[in-house]
Amino acid sequence: MAAVVYRISRAEAELDGVPEELRPVLERCLRLDPAERPPAAELAALLGGGARRSPSRGRAGCCRWSRSTGRRPGRPGRRRPRARAWRTCRRSAPWCRTPHGGAGPPGGPGRRPGGPAAPLGRPGGGRGGGGRPGDGGHGAPEPNGRAGGGPGTPGGPSAGATATAAPAPAPVSLSRVVLPYGGAGRAGDFGAAGTDRASRPAGWSPWRAEVEPGGGACALSPEVLVCPGNGGAVTALGAADGKERWKVPGRGEGLRSAPQYPAVVGDTAYVTGPDGVVAYGLADGKERRRVPGPGGDWAVKGTDLRDGVLYSTYVNVRDERTGLVTAVRLRDGKELWRSPLDGLPEQPVAGAGRVFVPVGTAPVALDARTGKAVARGAEYCGGFVVHEKSGTVLCSARQDGAVGVLDARTLRTVRTLGSGVAAGPAVNDAGLVALVDAEGTLFAYDLESGRERWRVAGASADRVHLAGDRVVTTDEDEIRTYPAAGPFLSTGEEAYAVYRLSLPTGFASEVAGEPLVAGGAAFLPLPGGLVVSGYLP
């Protein structure tokens, strides 16, 4: 039942059965943030000021409930979570019945005729019950000290509770750029802004949209989501509603055209493609400048943005034995340095004054100012995460399947964490390291000591991130969150929350893209050409 209440209070309404002339009005009425719904006078004008419709008219059969119990089908070789039961309601009219048993008018989920909105909380998807995961069903305090309230707020009382109507909150707006890997050092940490409602795009509500396939990573500006695709393609979507703002078509496939992480600086989006870096205006998609790549013999392998400088790795497509790293200042397109490599590089990561690059069988650290090699490790690393506060470097995709904790100065392995790691690691400022192993167990470690803090089974995932006080896992069709302090209630039961993605019929994705989290909203691009945005559970 908690999953049902969650979907009604947090998921987008299905209005396929509503006449076209009514749909725009009802979409506004069903906005989850009360401040974004039209006031009564405006609603009357939008509806033509006609006679009031009987609230009982058309209710029969408007909600079609179904129940299914059991394991979700998993991909071969993946362990899925334990069996769960859920019920779903497809609402074909705005007066469908609410969880309270009464009929809800178009004013929004949980509103009774003639009364204030009934706040709906964030139900836990696990056995933790209503409310935020691990809070025992009670509302999470807002910054002003009152309990979380109506739809759209980060927390709230358990489903069905009533409260005195409070003034609608003032509109809020995202004011920064959010990168798909959680910012500096690719730490996978979206910080407190990941759950702070003031960091959500203004007017946002859940949506989904089609983009050019192949990317799986987007960058979020205050108003526009930029998603690269194959062959230099770019699609820009409205961050609040997912509507296409502008689009640049791709120009073919192949090694050199693989899409890279987008870089957004100010009002400009920089996309690395087959011919170098192209700058587009965020508002209109007009090309502003091109920064040529190193030449036709080189194919870009990975990029990282740090302090306005784009660091890129390239492989030589002729000899397939050598590589290259470049540093380009984006504001004027000036190449600051380029450094040859004696092996094939992977994704670069800039952090702690250095650029860390997996090269062949050994990791290399370059000085971020000069490009000179300052350290070379002795053990293979497939990827890096840099903890900025301590300068510690985490090495993933090792041959032994563990995560290595490296000394940033020498790249020597100090200790290892976990085994058979399939997703992560992610690390936050406080030194909490989260990762998921191949058996679907989510682990939390202390970075400084290497001590295991907690673990929970049944968390099979493609990605793991951190946002505020939560650990976030994603796969191809759902997002889960667990309390970072530990996903267990006083009874010993697990507490977690789930958001099932709203995917079109017939759409299938074998792996999740890189999620973005801002203000309690999640943006998940799927490599097959779809972006889904929904509430962070």
PDB file of C-alpha atoms in Angstrom, residues 344 358-363 377-381 399:
ATOM      1  CA  LEU A 344      45.826   3.675 -24.359  1.00  0.00           C
ATOM      2  CA  PRO A 358      44.233   5.030 -16.407  1.00  0.00           C
ATOM      3  CA  VAL A 359      46.880   4.173 -19.032  1.00  0.00           C
ATOM      4  CA  GLY A 360      47.393   0.590 -20.198  1.00  0.00           C
ATOM      5  CA  THR A 361      48.235  -1.481 -17.143  1.00  0.00           C
ATOM      6  CA  ALA A 362      49.148   1.373 -14.778  1.00  0.00           C
ATOM      7  CA  PRO A 363      47.595   4.634 -13.562  1.00  0.00           C
ATOM      8  CA  GLY A 377      51.148   3.466 -10.035  1.00  0.00           C
ATOM      9  CA  ALA A 378      52.072  -0.201 -10.086  1.00  0.00           C
ATOM     10  CA  GLU A 379      48.573  -1.759 -10.169  1.00  0.00           C
ATOM     11  CA  TYR A 380      45.896  -1.545 -12.850  1.00  0.00           C
ATOM     12  CA  CYS A 381      43.038   0.937 -12.368  1.00  0.00           C
ATOM     13  CA  GLN A 399      41.802  -6.985 -11.518  1.00  0.00           C
TER      14      GLN A 399
END
